[in-house]
Tab-separated table of C-alpha atoms and ligand atoms in Angstrom:
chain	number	residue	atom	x	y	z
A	1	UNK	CA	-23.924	-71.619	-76.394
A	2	UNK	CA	-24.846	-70.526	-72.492
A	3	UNK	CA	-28.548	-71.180	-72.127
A	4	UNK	CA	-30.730	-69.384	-69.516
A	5	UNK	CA	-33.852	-71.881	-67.879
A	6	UNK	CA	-36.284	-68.740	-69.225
A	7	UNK	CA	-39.969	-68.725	-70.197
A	8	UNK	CA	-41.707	-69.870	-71.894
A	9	UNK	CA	-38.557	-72.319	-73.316
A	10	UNK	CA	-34.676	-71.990	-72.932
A	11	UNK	CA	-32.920	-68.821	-73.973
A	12	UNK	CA	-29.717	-69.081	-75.505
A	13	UNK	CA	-27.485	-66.555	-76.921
A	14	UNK	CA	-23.855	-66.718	-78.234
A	15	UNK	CA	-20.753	-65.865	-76.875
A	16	UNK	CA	-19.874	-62.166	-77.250
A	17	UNK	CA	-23.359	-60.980	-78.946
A	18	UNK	CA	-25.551	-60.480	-75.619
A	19	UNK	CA	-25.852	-56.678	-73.921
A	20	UNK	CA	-27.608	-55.552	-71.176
A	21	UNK	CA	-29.804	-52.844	-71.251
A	22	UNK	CA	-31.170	-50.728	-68.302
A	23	UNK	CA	-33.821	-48.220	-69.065
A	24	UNK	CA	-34.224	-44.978	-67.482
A	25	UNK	CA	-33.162	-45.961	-63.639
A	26	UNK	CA	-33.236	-42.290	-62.840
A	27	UNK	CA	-33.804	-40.249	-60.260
A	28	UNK	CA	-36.982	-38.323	-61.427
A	29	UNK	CA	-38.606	-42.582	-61.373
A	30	UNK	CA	-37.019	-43.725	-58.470
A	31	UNK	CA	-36.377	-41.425	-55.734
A	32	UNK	CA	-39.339	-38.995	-54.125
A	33	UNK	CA	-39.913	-35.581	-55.414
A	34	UNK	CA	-39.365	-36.589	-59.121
A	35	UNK	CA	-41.821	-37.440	-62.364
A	36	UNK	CA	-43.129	-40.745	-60.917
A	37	UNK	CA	-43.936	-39.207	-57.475
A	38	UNK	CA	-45.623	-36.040	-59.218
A	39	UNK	CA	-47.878	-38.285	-60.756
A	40	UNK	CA	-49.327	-39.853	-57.504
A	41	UNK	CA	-46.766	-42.871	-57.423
A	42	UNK	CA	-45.217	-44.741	-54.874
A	43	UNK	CA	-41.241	-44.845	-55.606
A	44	UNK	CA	-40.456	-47.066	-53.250
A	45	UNK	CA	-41.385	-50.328	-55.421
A	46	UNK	CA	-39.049	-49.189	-57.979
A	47	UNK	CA	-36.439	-48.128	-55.411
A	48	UNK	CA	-36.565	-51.724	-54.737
A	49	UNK	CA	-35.161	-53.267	-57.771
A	50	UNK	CA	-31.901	-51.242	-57.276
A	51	UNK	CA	-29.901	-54.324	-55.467
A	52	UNK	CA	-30.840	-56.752	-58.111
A	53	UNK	CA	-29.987	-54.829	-60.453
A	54	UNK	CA	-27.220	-53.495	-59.565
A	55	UNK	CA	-25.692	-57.220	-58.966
A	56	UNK	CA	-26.657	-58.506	-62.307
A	57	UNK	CA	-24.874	-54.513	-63.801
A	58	UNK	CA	-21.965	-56.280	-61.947
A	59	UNK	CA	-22.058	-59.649	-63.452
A	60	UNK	CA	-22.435	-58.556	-66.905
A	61	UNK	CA	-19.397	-56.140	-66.480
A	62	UNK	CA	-17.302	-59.218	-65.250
A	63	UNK	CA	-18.415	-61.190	-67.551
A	64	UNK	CA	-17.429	-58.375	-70.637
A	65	UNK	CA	-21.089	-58.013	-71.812
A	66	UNK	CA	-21.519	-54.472	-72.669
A	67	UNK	CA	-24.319	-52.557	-70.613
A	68	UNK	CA	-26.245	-49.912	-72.105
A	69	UNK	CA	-28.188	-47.190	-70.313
A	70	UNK	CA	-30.825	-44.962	-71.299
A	71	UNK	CA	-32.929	-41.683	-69.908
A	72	UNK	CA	-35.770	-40.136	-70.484
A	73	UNK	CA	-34.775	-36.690	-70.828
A	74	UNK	CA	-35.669	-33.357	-72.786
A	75	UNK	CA	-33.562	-30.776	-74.292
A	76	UNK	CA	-33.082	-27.299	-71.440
A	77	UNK	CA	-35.646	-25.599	-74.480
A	78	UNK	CA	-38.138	-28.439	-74.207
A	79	UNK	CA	-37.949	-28.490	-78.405
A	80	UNK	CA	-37.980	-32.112	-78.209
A	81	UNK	CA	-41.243	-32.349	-76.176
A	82	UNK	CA	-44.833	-32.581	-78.031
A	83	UNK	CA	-47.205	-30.637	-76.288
A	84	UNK	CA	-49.017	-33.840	-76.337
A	85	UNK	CA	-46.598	-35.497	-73.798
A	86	UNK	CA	-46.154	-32.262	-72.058
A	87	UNK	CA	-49.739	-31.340	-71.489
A	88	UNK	CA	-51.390	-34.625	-70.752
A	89	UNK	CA	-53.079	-35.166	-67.492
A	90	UNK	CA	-52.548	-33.252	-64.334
A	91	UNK	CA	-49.701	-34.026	-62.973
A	92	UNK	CA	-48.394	-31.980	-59.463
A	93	UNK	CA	-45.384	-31.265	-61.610
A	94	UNK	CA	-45.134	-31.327	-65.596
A	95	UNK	CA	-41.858	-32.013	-67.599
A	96	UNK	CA	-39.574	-28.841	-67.655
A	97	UNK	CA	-41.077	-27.602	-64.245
A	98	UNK	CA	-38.519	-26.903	-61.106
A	99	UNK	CA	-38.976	-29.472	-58.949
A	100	UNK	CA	-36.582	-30.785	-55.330
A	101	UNK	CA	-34.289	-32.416	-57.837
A	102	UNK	CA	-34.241	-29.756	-60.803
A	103	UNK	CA	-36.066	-29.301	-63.437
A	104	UNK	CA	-38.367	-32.353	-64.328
A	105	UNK	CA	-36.859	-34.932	-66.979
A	106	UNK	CA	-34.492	-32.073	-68.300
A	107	UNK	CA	-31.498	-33.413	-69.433
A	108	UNK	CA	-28.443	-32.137	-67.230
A	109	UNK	CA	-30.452	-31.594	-63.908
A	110	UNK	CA	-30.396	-33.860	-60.830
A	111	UNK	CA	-33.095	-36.108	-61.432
A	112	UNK	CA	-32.341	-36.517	-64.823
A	113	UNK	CA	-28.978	-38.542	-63.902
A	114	UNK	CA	-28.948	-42.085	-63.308
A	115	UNK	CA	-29.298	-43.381	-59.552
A	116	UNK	CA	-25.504	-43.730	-58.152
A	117	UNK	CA	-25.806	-47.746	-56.902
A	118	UNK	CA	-26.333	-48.068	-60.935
A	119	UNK	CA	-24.378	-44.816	-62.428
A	120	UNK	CA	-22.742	-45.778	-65.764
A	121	UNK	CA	-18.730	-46.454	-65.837
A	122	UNK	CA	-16.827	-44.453	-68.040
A	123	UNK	CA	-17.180	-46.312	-71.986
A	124	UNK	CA	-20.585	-47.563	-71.580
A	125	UNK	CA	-23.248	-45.915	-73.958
A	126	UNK	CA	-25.702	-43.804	-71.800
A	127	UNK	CA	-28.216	-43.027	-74.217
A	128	UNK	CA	-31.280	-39.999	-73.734
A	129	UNK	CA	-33.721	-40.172	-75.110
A	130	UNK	CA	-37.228	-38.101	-76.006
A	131	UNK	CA	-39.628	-40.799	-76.054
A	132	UNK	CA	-41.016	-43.981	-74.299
A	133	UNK	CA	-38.846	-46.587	-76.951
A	134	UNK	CA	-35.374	-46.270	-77.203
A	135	UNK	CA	-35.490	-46.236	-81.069
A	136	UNK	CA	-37.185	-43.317	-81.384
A	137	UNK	CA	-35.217	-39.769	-82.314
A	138	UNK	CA	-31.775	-41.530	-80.547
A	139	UNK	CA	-28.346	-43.512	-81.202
A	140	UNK	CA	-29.774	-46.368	-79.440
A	141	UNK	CA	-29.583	-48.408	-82.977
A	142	UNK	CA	-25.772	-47.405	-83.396
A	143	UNK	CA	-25.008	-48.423	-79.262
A	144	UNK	CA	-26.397	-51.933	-80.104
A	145	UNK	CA	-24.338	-52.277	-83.094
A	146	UNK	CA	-20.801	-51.086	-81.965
A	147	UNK	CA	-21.629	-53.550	-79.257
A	148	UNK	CA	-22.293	-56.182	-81.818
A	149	UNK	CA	-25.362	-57.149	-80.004
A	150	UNK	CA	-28.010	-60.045	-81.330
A	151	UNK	CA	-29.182	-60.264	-77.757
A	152	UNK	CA	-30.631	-58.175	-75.615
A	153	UNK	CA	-31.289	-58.274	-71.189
A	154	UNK	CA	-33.894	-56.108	-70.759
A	155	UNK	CA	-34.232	-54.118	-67.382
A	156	UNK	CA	-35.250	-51.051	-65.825
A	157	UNK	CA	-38.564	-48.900	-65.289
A	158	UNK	CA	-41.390	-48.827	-65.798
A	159	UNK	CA	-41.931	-52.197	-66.742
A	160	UNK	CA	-44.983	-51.654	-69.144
A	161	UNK	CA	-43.807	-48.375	-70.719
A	162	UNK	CA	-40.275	-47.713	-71.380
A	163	UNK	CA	-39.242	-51.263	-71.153
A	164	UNK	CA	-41.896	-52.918	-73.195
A	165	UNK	CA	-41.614	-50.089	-75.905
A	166	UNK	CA	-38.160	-50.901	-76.281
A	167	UNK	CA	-38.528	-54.320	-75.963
A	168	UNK	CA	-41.394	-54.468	-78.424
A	169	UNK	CA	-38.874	-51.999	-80.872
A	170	UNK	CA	-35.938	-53.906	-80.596
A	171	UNK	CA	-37.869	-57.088	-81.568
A	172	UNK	CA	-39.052	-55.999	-84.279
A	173	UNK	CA	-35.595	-55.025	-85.660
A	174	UNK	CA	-34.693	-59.051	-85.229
A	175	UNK	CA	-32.821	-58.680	-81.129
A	176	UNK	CA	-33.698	-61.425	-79.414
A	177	UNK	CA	-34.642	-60.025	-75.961
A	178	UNK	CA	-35.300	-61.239	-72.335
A	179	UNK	CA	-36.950	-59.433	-69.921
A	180	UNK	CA	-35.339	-59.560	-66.136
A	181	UNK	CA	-38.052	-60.132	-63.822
A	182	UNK	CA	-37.020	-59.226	-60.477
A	183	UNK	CA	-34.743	-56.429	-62.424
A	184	UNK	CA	-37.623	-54.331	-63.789
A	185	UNK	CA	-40.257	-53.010	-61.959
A	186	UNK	CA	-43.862	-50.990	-62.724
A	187	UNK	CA	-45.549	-48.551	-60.207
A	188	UNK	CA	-48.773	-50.910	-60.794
A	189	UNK	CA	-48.040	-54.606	-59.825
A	190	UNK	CA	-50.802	-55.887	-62.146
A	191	UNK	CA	-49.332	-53.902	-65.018
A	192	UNK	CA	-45.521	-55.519	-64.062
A	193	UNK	CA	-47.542	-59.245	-64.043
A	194	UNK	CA	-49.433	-58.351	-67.741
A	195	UNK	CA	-46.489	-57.889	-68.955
A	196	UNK	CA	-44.311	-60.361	-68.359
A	197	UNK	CA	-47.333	-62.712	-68.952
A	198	UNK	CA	-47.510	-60.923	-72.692
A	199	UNK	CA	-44.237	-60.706	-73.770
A	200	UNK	CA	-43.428	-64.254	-72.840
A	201	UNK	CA	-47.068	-65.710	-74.193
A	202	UNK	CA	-47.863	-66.904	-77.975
A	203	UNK	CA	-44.364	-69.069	-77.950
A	204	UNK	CA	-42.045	-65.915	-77.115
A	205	UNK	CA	-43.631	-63.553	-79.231
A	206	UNK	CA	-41.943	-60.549	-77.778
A	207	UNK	CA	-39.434	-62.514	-75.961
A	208	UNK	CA	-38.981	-64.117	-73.002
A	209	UNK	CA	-38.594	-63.663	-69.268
A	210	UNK	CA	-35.711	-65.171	-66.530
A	211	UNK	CA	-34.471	-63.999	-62.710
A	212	UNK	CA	-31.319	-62.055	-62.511
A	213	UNK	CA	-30.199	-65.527	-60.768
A	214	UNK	CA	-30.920	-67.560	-63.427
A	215	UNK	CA	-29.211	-64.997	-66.097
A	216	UNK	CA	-26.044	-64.022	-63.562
A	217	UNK	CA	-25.499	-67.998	-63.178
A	218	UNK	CA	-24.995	-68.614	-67.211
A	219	UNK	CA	-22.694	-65.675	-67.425
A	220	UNK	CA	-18.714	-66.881	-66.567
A	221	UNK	CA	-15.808	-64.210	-66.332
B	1	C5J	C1	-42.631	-43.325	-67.901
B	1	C5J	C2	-40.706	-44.726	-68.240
B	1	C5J	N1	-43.326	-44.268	-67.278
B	1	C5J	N2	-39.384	-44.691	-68.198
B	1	C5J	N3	-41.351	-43.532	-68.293
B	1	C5J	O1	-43.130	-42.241	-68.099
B	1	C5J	O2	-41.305	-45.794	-68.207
């Protein structure tokens, strides 16, 4: 079995059952005028995750390990949004609004889609989705099983929502999951360094945590 020099011990997985998953590397996160921005962020420290990742997309699709995307995205009539996720806070702009790149986190506009460095090839299971996990109201579930996957690379934004939702989901269904640490990223350092301190703490108790050089170096053609 490969086995990836991860924390807090070795991670091993076997042949043909690992998938990588990349959450929610969209526009309306990553690129000014979207969600993140119109909630005071700084898009430029998830911008910078987009060459790691896109190298390690690259490995995994040499190496035949299925990658999985998700977005977090509403239906054009906003029927899958609680007014408890719409109406939260004060954002500049609020989900469903008209914004630079469309219409916030509605699926089918501009800054809904994923960034292009990382944009899906044709086969692989882009999956949107309503909520912060990617369990929740979606054919994540199914994706992971037509890929036959026990074990799951975890990447994408934000580190301490999307990601560790899904992370914390797909470990309780039994997936054995890493997290990518240069290959995720938060708009609060502190909350990207929690996390990867929590998920990997308690012997693995979420899973553990590994570069993209460490993972892309296990992975042959
Ligand atoms: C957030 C996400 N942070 N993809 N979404 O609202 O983490």
């Amino acid at each position: 079995m490969p086995v990836v020099p991860a924390q807090p011990f070795d991670y091993s997985f076997p042949e043909g059952r690992l998938a990588l998953v990349v959450i929610d590397m969209q526009r309306d996160f990553v690129e000014p005028g979207g969600f993140g921005e119109s909630l005071g962020n700084d898009v430029t420290r998830l911008q910078a995750i987009v060459p790691a990742l896109q190298r390690l997309v690259t490995a995994c699709r040499e190496a035949g390990v299925p990658v999985i995307h998700t977005r977090e995205c509403h239906r054009a009539d906003l029927s899958d949004l609680p007014p408890a996720k719409r109406d939260r806070g004060d954002p500049a702009l609020r989900i469903g609004d008209p914004g630079p790149m469309g219409r916030i986190l509605v699926a089918g506009e501009p800054g809904a889609e994923i960034v292009p460095a990382l944009a899906p090839l044709p086969g692989e299971a882009v999956i949107d989705k309503p909520g912060k996990g990617a369990f929740y109201a979606t054919a994540f579930a199914d994706a992971l099983e037509a890929a036959n996957a026990s074990h799951l690379l975890m990447t994408g934004v934000t580190t301490e929502v999307c990601v560790q939702t899904t992370m914390r989901e797909a470990n309780d269904r039994g997936y054995e999951c890493l997290l990518v640490e240069d290959c995720t990223e938060s708009y609060f350092p502190e909350f990207k360094a929690a996390t990867l301190e929590m998920v990997r703490a308690q012997g693995a108790i979420v899973g553990w945590t590994a570069t993209s050089d460490q993972v892309i170096e296990v992975l042959s053609p």
